[in-house]
Protein backbone atom coordinates (compact mmCIF):
# COMPACT_ATOMS: atom_id res chain seq x y z
CA UNK A 1 0.00 0.00 0.00
CA UNK A 2 1.83 3.05 -1.20
CA UNK A 3 -0.78 5.71 -1.71
CA UNK A 4 -1.65 7.91 1.25
CA UNK A 5 -4.74 9.22 -0.55
CA UNK A 6 -7.94 8.47 1.41
CA UNK A 7 -6.20 6.35 4.02
CA UNK A 8 -5.81 9.13 6.57
CA UNK A 9 -8.92 10.38 8.34
CA UNK A 10 -7.27 13.07 10.47
CA UNK A 11 -7.13 16.73 9.51
CA UNK A 12 -3.86 18.34 8.55
CA UNK A 13 -1.98 21.36 7.31
CA UNK A 14 1.59 22.22 6.25
CA UNK A 15 3.75 24.67 8.18
CA UNK A 16 7.22 25.88 7.21
CA UNK A 17 9.82 27.90 9.06
CA UNK A 18 9.12 30.92 6.88
CA UNK A 19 5.61 31.15 8.33
CA UNK A 20 6.88 31.33 11.90
CA UNK A 21 8.47 34.67 12.81
CA UNK A 22 9.16 33.47 16.37
CA UNK A 23 11.61 30.84 15.09
CA UNK A 24 10.15 27.87 16.96
CA UNK A 25 9.86 25.79 13.78
CA UNK A 26 13.40 26.71 12.73
CA UNK A 27 14.63 25.68 16.19
CA UNK A 28 12.93 22.28 15.91
CA UNK A 29 14.12 21.77 12.32
CA UNK A 30 17.69 22.47 13.38
CA UNK A 31 17.38 19.94 16.20
CA UNK A 32 16.08 17.37 13.70
CA UNK A 33 19.07 18.09 11.45
CA UNK A 34 21.42 17.28 14.32
CA UNK A 35 19.43 14.14 15.18
CA UNK A 36 19.47 12.79 11.61
CA UNK A 37 22.77 14.26 10.37
CA UNK A 38 20.85 15.59 7.34
CA UNK A 39 20.72 19.36 6.72
CA UNK A 40 17.41 21.05 7.56
CA UNK A 41 16.96 22.14 3.94
CA UNK A 42 16.28 18.53 2.97
CA UNK A 43 13.06 18.55 5.01
CA UNK A 44 9.57 19.11 3.68
CA UNK A 45 7.41 21.59 5.62
CA UNK A 46 5.96 20.16 8.83
CA UNK A 47 2.72 18.25 8.25
CA UNK A 48 0.66 19.01 11.36
CA UNK A 49 -2.11 16.47 11.97
CA UNK A 50 -5.00 16.38 14.40
CA UNK A 51 -6.78 13.09 15.08
CA UNK A 52 -10.09 13.02 16.93
CA UNK A 53 -11.99 9.99 18.22
CA UNK A 54 -11.77 7.05 15.80
CA UNK A 55 -9.49 8.84 13.36
CA UNK A 56 -6.46 6.96 12.11
CA UNK A 57 -3.80 6.68 9.43
CA UNK A 58 -3.74 3.34 7.61
CA UNK A 59 -0.32 1.75 7.31
CA UNK A 60 1.77 3.04 4.45
CA UNK A 61 5.29 3.81 3.32
CA UNK A 62 6.53 7.37 3.46
CA UNK A 63 9.05 6.62 0.69
CA UNK A 64 7.97 6.78 -2.94
CA UNK A 65 7.58 3.61 -4.93
CA UNK A 66 8.51 4.32 -8.55
CA UNK A 67 5.87 1.85 -9.77
CA UNK A 68 3.12 3.80 -7.99
CA UNK A 69 4.36 7.39 -8.11
CA UNK A 70 6.54 7.45 -11.25
CA UNK A 71 10.06 8.82 -11.16
CA UNK A 72 10.51 11.45 -8.45
CA UNK A 73 13.15 14.15 -8.31
CA UNK A 74 14.05 13.05 -4.78
CA UNK A 75 13.25 10.29 -2.32
CA UNK A 76 12.01 10.45 1.27
CA UNK A 77 14.74 8.77 3.27
CA UNK A 78 13.67 9.39 6.86
CA UNK A 79 10.74 10.61 8.93
CA UNK A 80 10.73 12.43 12.24
CA UNK A 81 7.35 12.33 13.94
CA UNK A 82 7.01 14.92 16.69
CA UNK A 83 4.21 14.21 19.16
CA UNK A 84 2.54 17.42 20.20
CA UNK A 85 0.11 15.86 22.66
CA UNK A 86 -0.46 12.85 24.87
CA UNK A 87 -3.45 10.69 23.90
CA UNK A 88 -5.73 9.28 26.60
CA UNK A 89 -6.19 5.97 24.75
CA UNK A 90 -5.11 4.64 21.34
CA UNK A 91 -3.39 6.69 18.65
CA UNK A 92 -0.13 4.74 18.78
CA UNK A 93 2.17 4.76 15.77
CA UNK A 94 2.47 1.14 14.69
CA UNK A 95 5.20 -0.67 12.77
CA UNK A 96 3.54 -3.86 11.60
CA UNK A 97 6.65 -5.66 10.39
CA UNK A 98 8.86 -4.94 13.37
CA UNK A 99 9.63 -7.50 16.04
CA UNK A 100 10.14 -11.24 15.87
CA UNK A 101 9.07 -12.82 12.57
CA UNK A 102 8.51 -9.49 10.86
CA UNK A 103 9.66 -10.66 7.46
CA UNK A 104 7.31 -13.63 7.49
CA UNK A 105 4.37 -11.29 8.09
CA UNK A 106 5.10 -9.31 4.92
CA UNK A 107 2.57 -11.20 2.83
CA UNK A 108 -0.14 -11.85 5.40
CA UNK A 109 -0.47 -8.69 7.45
CA UNK A 110 -3.69 -6.67 7.38
CA UNK A 111 -2.30 -3.18 6.88
CA UNK A 112 -5.48 -1.61 8.29
CA UNK A 113 -5.01 -3.24 11.70
CA UNK A 114 -2.85 -2.38 14.70
CA UNK A 115 -2.59 -5.88 16.09
CA UNK A 116 1.01 -6.84 15.37
CA UNK A 117 4.55 -5.45 15.39
CA UNK A 118 5.49 -2.63 17.72
CA UNK A 119 3.48 0.40 18.80
CA UNK A 120 4.84 3.74 19.93
CA UNK A 121 2.68 5.59 22.44
CA UNK A 122 2.37 9.32 21.74
CA UNK A 123 3.81 11.54 24.46
CA UNK A 124 3.88 15.32 24.12
CA UNK A 125 7.43 16.47 23.37
CA UNK A 126 8.72 13.09 22.20
CA UNK A 127 10.06 12.63 18.68
CA UNK A 128 10.28 9.38 16.74
CA UNK A 129 12.89 8.92 14.00
CA UNK A 130 12.73 6.09 11.50
CA UNK A 131 14.38 5.43 8.15
CA UNK A 132 12.48 4.54 4.99
CA UNK A 133 15.43 3.39 2.89
CA UNK A 134 18.45 1.15 3.35
CA UNK A 135 21.98 2.63 3.17
CA UNK A 136 22.05 1.65 -0.53
CA UNK A 137 18.90 3.79 -1.04
CA UNK A 138 16.57 0.88 -1.79
CA UNK A 139 13.24 1.14 0.00
CA UNK A 140 13.07 -0.53 3.41
CA UNK A 141 9.86 -2.55 3.31
CA UNK A 142 9.95 -2.95 7.06
CA UNK A 143 9.26 0.75 7.45
CA UNK A 144 5.53 0.18 6.87
CA UNK A 145 3.79 2.16 9.61
CA UNK A 146 0.43 3.64 10.53
CA UNK A 147 -1.46 5.64 13.12
CA UNK A 148 -3.83 3.48 15.20
CA UNK A 149 -7.34 4.85 15.81
CA UNK A 150 -7.64 7.33 18.66
CA UNK A 151 -9.97 5.76 21.24
CA UNK A 152 -10.11 8.65 23.70
CA UNK A 153 -8.72 12.19 23.57
CA UNK A 154 -7.13 14.15 20.73
CA UNK A 155 -3.81 13.39 19.09
CA UNK A 156 -1.62 16.13 17.60
CA UNK A 157 1.53 15.39 15.61
CA UNK A 158 3.96 17.20 13.36
CA UNK A 159 5.63 15.07 10.69
CA UNK A 160 8.92 16.02 9.07
CA UNK A 161 9.62 14.01 5.92
CA UNK A 162 13.27 14.25 4.94
CA UNK A 163 14.54 13.84 1.39
CA UNK A 164 17.84 12.81 -0.13
CA UNK A 165 18.05 16.14 -1.98
CA UNK A 166 17.76 19.78 -0.99
CA UNK A 167 14.16 21.04 -0.83
CA UNK A 168 14.88 24.45 0.54
CA UNK A 169 12.52 27.14 -0.58
CA UNK A 170 12.08 28.32 2.97
CA UNK A 171 15.54 29.43 4.03
CA UNK A 172 16.83 26.32 5.74
CA UNK A 173 20.41 25.38 4.96
CA UNK A 174 21.29 22.51 2.66
CA UNK A 175 24.91 22.42 3.72
CA UNK A 176 26.16 19.66 5.98
CA UNK A 177 28.37 22.27 7.66
CA UNK A 178 25.14 23.68 9.12
CA UNK A 179 24.52 20.45 11.04
CA UNK A 180 26.27 20.68 14.40
O1 LIG B 1 0.48 10.23 13.33
C1 LIG B 1 1.00 9.13 13.18
O2 LIG B 1 1.15 8.32 14.11
C2 LIG B 1 1.51 8.80 11.83
C3 LIG B 1 1.52 7.48 11.44
C4 LIG B 1 1.98 7.18 10.18
C5 LIG B 1 1.95 9.76 10.95
C6 LIG B 1 2.44 9.37 9.71
N1 LIG B 1 2.46 8.11 9.34
C7 LIG B 1 2.97 10.33 8.73
O3 LIG B 1 2.75 11.55 8.94
O4 LIG B 1 3.61 9.91 7.74
ZN1 LIG C 1 3.82 7.91 7.52
Coordinates of N, CA and C and ligand atoms in Angstrom, one line a residue:
X1 N 0.9 -1.2 0.0 CA 0.0 0.0 0.0 C 0.9 1.2 0.0
X2 N 0.9 1.9 -1.1 CA 1.8 3.1 -1.2 C 1.1 4.4 -1.2
X3 N -0.1 4.4 -1.6 CA -0.8 5.7 -1.7 C -1.3 6.1 -0.3
X4 N -1.1 7.4 0.0 CA -1.6 7.9 1.3 C -3.0 8.6 1.0
X5 N -3.5 8.6 -0.2 CA -4.7 9.2 -0.5 C -5.9 8.4 0.1
X6 N -6.7 9.1 0.8 CA -7.9 8.5 1.4 C -7.6 7.4 2.5
X7 N -6.4 7.3 3.0 CA -6.2 6.3 4.0 C -6.0 7.1 5.4
X8 N -6.0 8.4 5.3 CA -5.8 9.1 6.6 C -7.1 9.9 6.8
X9 N -7.6 9.7 8.1 CA -8.9 10.4 8.3 C -8.7 11.6 9.2
X10 N -7.5 11.9 9.6 CA -7.3 13.1 10.5 C -7.3 14.3 9.6
X11 N -7.2 15.5 10.3 CA -7.1 16.7 9.5 C -5.7 17.2 9.6
X12 N -5.2 17.9 8.5 CA -3.9 18.3 8.5 C -3.6 19.6 7.8
X13 N -2.4 20.2 8.1 CA -2.0 21.4 7.3 C -0.5 21.4 7.3
X14 N 0.1 22.1 6.3 CA 1.6 22.2 6.3 C 2.1 23.5 6.8
X15 N 3.2 23.5 7.6 CA 3.8 24.7 8.2 C 5.3 24.7 7.9
X16 N 5.8 25.8 7.4 CA 7.2 25.9 7.2 C 7.8 27.0 8.0
X17 N 9.2 27.0 8.2 CA 9.8 27.9 9.1 C 9.6 29.4 8.7
X18 N 9.4 29.6 7.4 CA 9.1 30.9 6.9 C 7.8 31.5 7.4
X19 N 6.9 30.6 7.8 CA 5.6 31.1 8.3 C 5.6 31.4 9.8
X20 N 6.8 31.2 10.4 CA 6.9 31.3 11.9 C 7.9 32.4 12.3
X21 N 7.5 33.6 12.5 CA 8.5 34.7 12.8 C 9.1 34.5 14.2
X22 N 8.6 33.7 15.1 CA 9.2 33.5 16.4 C 10.3 32.5 16.3
X23 N 10.4 31.7 15.2 CA 11.6 30.8 15.1 C 11.5 29.5 15.8
X24 N 10.3 29.2 16.3 CA 10.2 27.9 17.0 C 10.3 26.7 16.0
X25 N 9.7 26.9 14.8 CA 9.9 25.8 13.8 C 11.3 25.6 13.3
X26 N 12.0 26.8 13.1 CA 13.4 26.7 12.7 C 14.2 26.0 13.8
X27 N 13.9 26.3 15.1 CA 14.6 25.7 16.2 C 14.4 24.2 16.1
X28 N 13.2 23.7 15.9 CA 12.9 22.3 15.9 C 13.6 21.6 14.7
X29 N 13.5 22.3 13.5 CA 14.1 21.8 12.3 C 15.6 21.6 12.5
X30 N 16.2 22.6 13.2 CA 17.7 22.5 13.4 C 18.0 21.3 14.3
X31 N 17.2 21.1 15.3 CA 17.4 19.9 16.2 C 17.3 18.6 15.4
X32 N 16.3 18.6 14.5 CA 16.1 17.4 13.7 C 17.3 17.1 12.8
X33 N 17.9 18.2 12.3 CA 19.1 18.1 11.4 C 20.2 17.5 12.2
X34 N 20.4 17.9 13.5 CA 21.4 17.3 14.3 C 21.1 15.8 14.6
X35 N 19.8 15.5 14.9 CA 19.4 14.1 15.2 C 19.7 13.2 14.0
X36 N 19.4 13.7 12.8 CA 19.5 12.8 11.6 C 20.8 12.9 10.9
X37 N 21.5 14.0 11.1 CA 22.8 14.3 10.4 C 22.5 14.7 9.0
X38 N 21.2 15.1 8.7 CA 20.8 15.6 7.3 C 20.5 17.1 7.5
X39 N 21.0 17.9 6.6 CA 20.7 19.4 6.7 C 19.2 19.7 6.7
X40 N 18.8 20.7 7.4 CA 17.4 21.1 7.6 C 16.7 21.3 6.2
X41 N 17.5 21.8 5.3 CA 17.0 22.1 3.9 C 16.5 20.9 3.2
X42 N 16.8 19.7 3.6 CA 16.3 18.5 3.0 C 14.9 18.1 3.5
X43 N 14.4 18.9 4.4 CA 13.1 18.6 5.0 C 11.9 19.2 4.3
X44 N 10.8 18.5 4.2 CA 9.6 19.1 3.7 C 9.0 20.0 4.8
X45 N 8.1 20.9 4.5 CA 7.4 21.6 5.6 C 6.8 20.6 6.6
X46 N 6.6 21.0 7.9 CA 6.0 20.2 8.8 C 4.5 19.9 8.4
X47 N 4.1 18.6 8.5 CA 2.7 18.3 8.3 C 2.1 18.1 9.6
X48 N 1.3 19.1 10.0 CA 0.7 19.0 11.4 C -0.7 18.3 11.2
X49 N -0.9 17.3 12.0 CA -2.1 16.5 12.0 C -2.8 16.5 13.3
X50 N -4.2 16.5 13.2 CA -5.0 16.4 14.4 C -6.0 15.2 14.2
X51 N -5.9 14.3 15.1 CA -6.8 13.1 15.1 C -7.8 13.2 16.2
X52 N -9.1 13.1 15.9 CA -10.1 13.0 16.9 C -10.5 11.6 17.1
X53 N -11.5 11.3 17.9 CA -12.0 10.0 18.2 C -12.2 9.1 17.0
X54 N -11.6 8.0 16.9 CA -11.8 7.0 15.8 C -10.9 7.4 14.6
X55 N -10.3 8.5 14.6 CA -9.5 8.8 13.4 C -8.2 8.1 13.4
X56 N -7.6 7.8 12.2 CA -6.5 7.0 12.1 C -5.7 7.3 10.8
X57 N -4.6 6.6 10.7 CA -3.8 6.7 9.4 C -3.4 5.2 9.1
X58 N -4.1 4.7 8.0 CA -3.7 3.3 7.6 C -2.2 3.2 7.3
X59 N -1.8 2.0 7.5 CA -0.3 1.7 7.3 C 0.1 2.0 5.9
X60 N 1.3 2.6 5.8 CA 1.8 3.0 4.5 C 3.3 3.2 4.5
X61 N 3.9 3.4 3.4 CA 5.3 3.8 3.3 C 5.4 5.3 3.1
X62 N 6.3 6.0 3.8 CA 6.5 7.4 3.5 C 7.4 7.5 2.2
X63 N 8.2 6.6 1.9 CA 9.0 6.6 0.7 C 8.2 6.4 -0.6
X64 N 8.7 6.9 -1.7 CA 8.0 6.8 -2.9 C 8.4 5.5 -3.7
X65 N 7.4 4.8 -4.1 CA 7.6 3.6 -4.9 C 7.5 4.0 -6.4
X66 N 8.5 3.8 -7.2 CA 8.5 4.3 -8.5 C 7.3 3.7 -9.3
X67 N 7.0 2.5 -9.0 CA 5.9 1.9 -9.8 C 4.6 2.6 -9.5
X68 N 4.4 3.1 -8.3 CA 3.1 3.8 -8.0 C 3.1 5.3 -8.3
X69 N 4.3 5.9 -8.0 CA 4.4 7.4 -8.1 C 5.1 7.9 -9.4
X70 N 5.7 7.0 -10.1 CA 6.5 7.4 -11.2 C 7.9 8.0 -10.7
X71 N 8.7 8.4 -11.6 CA 10.1 8.8 -11.2 C 9.9 10.2 -10.4
X72 N 10.5 10.2 -9.3 CA 10.5 11.4 -8.4 C 11.9 12.1 -8.5
X73 N 11.9 13.4 -8.3 CA 13.2 14.2 -8.3 C 14.0 13.9 -7.0
X74 N 13.3 13.4 -6.0 CA 14.0 13.0 -4.8 C 13.2 12.0 -4.0
X75 N 13.9 11.4 -3.1 CA 13.3 10.3 -2.3 C 13.2 10.7 -0.8
X76 N 12.1 10.3 -0.2 CA 12.0 10.4 1.3 C 12.8 9.3 1.9
X77 N 13.8 9.8 2.7 CA 14.7 8.8 3.3 C 14.5 8.5 4.7
X78 N 13.9 9.5 5.4 CA 13.7 9.4 6.9 C 12.5 10.2 7.2
X79 N 11.9 9.9 8.4 CA 10.7 10.6 8.9 C 11.0 10.9 10.4
X80 N 10.7 12.1 10.8 CA 10.7 12.4 12.2 C 9.3 12.9 12.6
X81 N 8.7 12.1 13.5 CA 7.3 12.3 13.9 C 7.4 13.0 15.3
X82 N 7.0 14.2 15.4 CA 7.0 14.9 16.7 C 5.6 14.9 17.3
X83 N 5.5 14.3 18.5 CA 4.2 14.2 19.2 C 4.0 15.5 19.9
X84 N 2.9 16.1 19.6 CA 2.5 17.4 20.2 C 1.6 17.3 21.4
X85 N 1.0 16.1 21.5 CA 0.1 15.9 22.7 C 0.3 14.4 23.2
X86 N -0.2 14.2 24.4 CA -0.5 12.8 24.9 C -1.8 12.5 24.3
X87 N -2.1 11.2 24.3 CA -3.5 10.7 23.9 C -4.0 9.8 25.0
X88 N -5.2 10.0 25.4 CA -5.7 9.3 26.6 C -5.7 7.8 26.3
X89 N -6.2 7.4 25.1 CA -6.2 6.0 24.7 C -6.1 5.8 23.2
X90 N -5.3 4.9 22.8 CA -5.1 4.6 21.3 C -4.2 5.7 20.7
X91 N -4.2 5.7 19.4 CA -3.4 6.7 18.6 C -1.9 6.3 18.5
X92 N -1.5 5.1 18.9 CA -0.1 4.7 18.8 C 0.3 4.8 17.3
X93 N 1.6 5.0 17.1 CA 2.2 4.8 15.8 C 2.7 3.3 15.7
X94 N 2.2 2.6 14.7 CA 2.5 1.1 14.7 C 3.4 0.8 13.5
X95 N 4.3 -0.2 13.8 CA 5.2 -0.7 12.8 C 4.9 -2.2 12.7
X96 N 4.1 -2.5 11.7 CA 3.5 -3.9 11.6 C 4.6 -5.0 11.4
X97 N 5.7 -4.6 10.7 CA 6.6 -5.7 10.4 C 7.8 -5.7 11.4
X98 N 7.8 -4.9 12.4 CA 8.9 -4.9 13.4 C 8.6 -6.1 14.4
X99 N 9.7 -6.5 15.0 CA 9.6 -7.5 16.0 C 9.9 -8.9 15.4
X100 N 9.8 -9.9 16.3 CA 10.1 -11.2 15.9 C 9.2 -11.7 14.7
X101 N 9.8 -12.3 13.7 CA 9.1 -12.8 12.6 C 8.5 -11.8 11.6
X102 N 9.0 -10.6 11.7 CA 8.5 -9.5 10.9 C 8.5 -9.8 9.4
X103 N 9.6 -10.4 8.9 CA 9.7 -10.7 7.5 C 8.6 -11.6 7.0
X104 N 8.3 -12.6 7.9 CA 7.3 -13.6 7.5 C 5.9 -13.0 7.4
X105 N 5.7 -11.9 8.1 CA 4.4 -11.3 8.1 C 4.1 -10.5 6.9
X106 N 5.2 -10.2 6.1 CA 5.1 -9.3 4.9 C 3.9 -9.6 4.0
X107 N 3.6 -10.8 3.8 CA 2.6 -11.2 2.8 C 1.2 -11.3 3.5
X108 N 1.1 -11.5 4.8 CA -0.1 -11.9 5.4 C -0.8 -10.7 6.2
X109 N 0.0 -9.7 6.5 CA -0.5 -8.7 7.5 C -1.7 -7.9 6.9
X110 N -2.6 -7.6 7.8 CA -3.7 -6.7 7.4 C -3.2 -5.3 7.7
X111 N -2.9 -4.5 6.7 CA -2.3 -3.2 6.9 C -3.2 -2.2 7.6
X112 N -4.5 -2.5 7.6 CA -5.5 -1.6 8.3 C -5.5 -1.8 9.8
X113 N -4.9 -2.9 10.3 CA -5.0 -3.2 11.7 C -3.8 -2.8 12.5
X114 N -3.9 -2.8 13.8 CA -2.8 -2.4 14.7 C -2.5 -3.5 15.7
X115 N -2.6 -4.7 15.2 CA -2.6 -5.9 16.1 C -1.3 -6.7 16.1
X116 N -0.3 -6.1 15.4 CA 1.0 -6.8 15.4 C 2.2 -5.8 15.3
X117 N 3.4 -6.3 15.5 CA 4.5 -5.5 15.4 C 4.8 -4.7 16.7
X118 N 5.3 -3.5 16.5 CA 5.5 -2.6 17.7 C 4.6 -1.4 17.6
X119 N 4.3 -0.8 18.8 CA 3.5 0.4 18.8 C 4.2 1.4 19.7
X120 N 4.2 2.6 19.2 CA 4.8 3.7 19.9 C 3.7 4.6 20.5
X121 N 3.7 4.8 21.8 CA 2.7 5.6 22.4 C 3.0 7.1 22.3
X122 N 2.1 7.9 21.8 CA 2.4 9.3 21.7 C 2.5 10.0 23.1
X123 N 3.6 10.8 23.2 CA 3.8 11.5 24.5 C 4.3 12.9 24.1
X124 N 3.6 13.9 24.5 CA 3.9 15.3 24.1 C 5.4 15.6 24.3
X125 N 6.0 16.1 23.3 CA 7.4 16.5 23.4 C 8.4 15.4 22.9
X126 N 7.9 14.2 22.7 CA 8.7 13.1 22.2 C 8.8 13.2 20.7
X127 N 9.9 12.7 20.1 CA 10.1 12.6 18.7 C 10.5 11.2 18.3
X128 N 10.0 10.7 17.2 CA 10.3 9.4 16.7 C 11.0 9.5 15.4
X129 N 12.2 8.9 15.3 CA 12.9 8.9 14.0 C 12.9 7.5 13.4
X130 N 12.5 7.4 12.2 CA 12.7 6.1 11.5 C 13.2 6.3 10.1
X131 N 13.8 5.3 9.5 CA 14.4 5.4 8.2 C 13.5 4.6 7.2
X132 N 13.3 5.2 6.0 CA 12.5 4.5 5.0 C 13.3 3.8 3.9
X133 N 14.6 4.0 3.9 CA 15.4 3.4 2.9 C 16.6 2.8 3.6
X134 N 17.2 1.8 2.9 CA 18.5 1.2 3.4 C 19.6 2.1 3.0
X135 N 20.8 1.8 3.5 CA 22.0 2.6 3.2 C 22.2 2.7 1.7
X136 N 21.8 1.6 0.9 CA 22.1 1.6 -0.5 C 20.9 2.3 -1.3
X137 N 20.0 3.0 -0.5 CA 18.9 3.8 -1.0 C 17.7 3.0 -1.6
X138 N 17.8 1.7 -1.4 CA 16.6 0.9 -1.8 C 15.6 1.1 -0.7
X139 N 14.3 0.9 -1.0 CA 13.2 1.1 0.0 C 13.3 0.0 1.1
X140 N 13.1 0.4 2.3 CA 13.1 -0.5 3.4 C 11.6 -0.9 3.6
X141 N 11.3 -2.1 3.2 CA 9.9 -2.5 3.3 C 9.4 -2.8 4.7
X142 N 10.3 -2.8 5.7 CA 10.0 -3.0 7.1 C 9.6 -1.6 7.7
X143 N 9.6 -0.6 6.9 CA 9.3 0.7 7.5 C 7.7 1.0 7.3
X144 N 7.0 0.0 6.9 CA 5.5 0.2 6.9 C 5.0 0.6 8.3
X145 N 4.2 1.6 8.3 CA 3.8 2.2 9.6 C 2.4 2.8 9.5
X146 N 1.7 3.0 10.6 CA 0.4 3.6 10.5 C 0.1 4.3 11.9
X147 N -1.0 5.0 11.9 CA -1.5 5.6 13.1 C -2.7 4.9 13.6
X148 N -2.7 4.2 14.7 CA -3.8 3.5 15.2 C -5.0 4.4 15.5
X149 N -6.2 4.0 15.5 CA -7.3 4.8 15.8 C -7.2 5.4 17.2
X150 N -7.6 6.7 17.3 CA -7.6 7.3 18.7 C -8.9 6.8 19.3
X151 N -8.8 6.3 20.5 CA -10.0 5.8 21.2 C -10.5 6.8 22.2
X152 N -9.7 7.6 22.8 CA -10.1 8.7 23.7 C -9.1 9.8 23.7
X153 N -9.6 11.0 23.6 CA -8.7 12.2 23.6 C -8.5 12.7 22.2
X154 N -7.5 13.6 22.0 CA -7.1 14.2 20.7 C -5.6 14.0 20.6
X155 N -5.2 13.6 19.4 CA -3.8 13.4 19.1 C -3.3 14.5 18.1
X156 N -2.2 15.1 18.5 CA -1.6 16.1 17.6 C -0.2 15.7 17.3
X157 N 0.2 15.7 16.0 CA 1.5 15.4 15.6 C 2.0 16.4 14.6
X158 N 3.3 16.4 14.5 CA 4.0 17.2 13.4 C 5.0 16.3 12.7
X159 N 4.7 16.0 11.4 CA 5.6 15.1 10.7 C 6.6 15.9 9.9
X160 N 7.9 15.4 9.9 CA 8.9 16.0 9.1 C 9.4 14.9 8.2
X161 N 9.1 15.0 6.9 CA 9.6 14.0 5.9 C 10.9 14.6 5.4
X162 N 11.9 13.8 5.3 CA 13.3 14.2 4.9 C 13.7 13.6 3.7
X163 N 14.2 14.4 2.7 CA 14.5 13.8 1.4 C 16.0 13.7 1.2
X164 N 16.4 13.0 0.2 CA 17.8 12.8 -0.1 C 18.4 14.0 -0.9
X165 N 17.6 14.9 -1.3 CA 18.0 16.1 -2.0 C 17.5 17.4 -1.3
X166 N 18.2 18.5 -1.6 CA 17.8 19.8 -1.0 C 16.4 20.2 -1.5
X167 N 15.5 20.6 -0.5 CA 14.2 21.0 -0.8 C 14.0 22.5 -0.6
X168 N 15.1 23.2 -0.1 CA 14.9 24.5 0.5 C 14.3 25.6 -0.3
X169 N 13.1 25.9 0.0 CA 12.5 27.1 -0.6 C 12.4 28.1 0.6
X170 N 12.5 27.6 1.8 CA 12.1 28.3 3.0 C 13.2 28.8 3.8
X171 N 14.4 28.8 3.3 CA 15.5 29.4 4.0 C 16.4 28.5 4.9
X172 N 16.0 27.2 4.9 CA 16.8 26.3 5.7 C 18.1 25.9 4.9
X173 N 19.2 25.7 5.6 CA 20.4 25.4 5.0 C 20.4 24.0 4.4
X174 N 21.1 23.8 3.2 CA 21.3 22.5 2.7 C 22.7 22.0 2.8
X175 N 23.5 22.8 3.6 CA 24.9 22.4 3.7 C 25.1 21.6 5.0
X176 N 25.9 20.5 4.8 CA 26.2 19.7 6.0 C 27.0 20.4 7.0
X177 N 27.6 21.5 6.6 CA 28.4 22.3 7.7 C 27.4 22.9 8.7
X178 N 26.1 23.0 8.2 CA 25.1 23.7 9.1 C 24.6 22.7 10.2
X179 N 25.0 21.4 10.1 CA 24.5 20.4 11.0 C 25.6 20.3 12.1
X180 N 25.3 20.8 13.3 CA 26.3 20.7 14.4 C 25.6 20.7 15.8
Ligands
LIG1 O1 0.5 10.2 13.3 C1 1.0 9.1 13.2 O2 1.1 8.3 14.1 C2 1.5 8.8 11.8 C3 1.5 7.5 11.4 C4 2.0 7.2 10.2 C5 1.9 9.8 10.9 C6 2.4 9.4 9.7 N1 2.5 8.1 9.3 C7 3.0 10.3 8.7 O3 2.8 11.5 8.9 O4 3.6 9.9 7.7
LIG2 ZN1 3.8 7.9 7.5

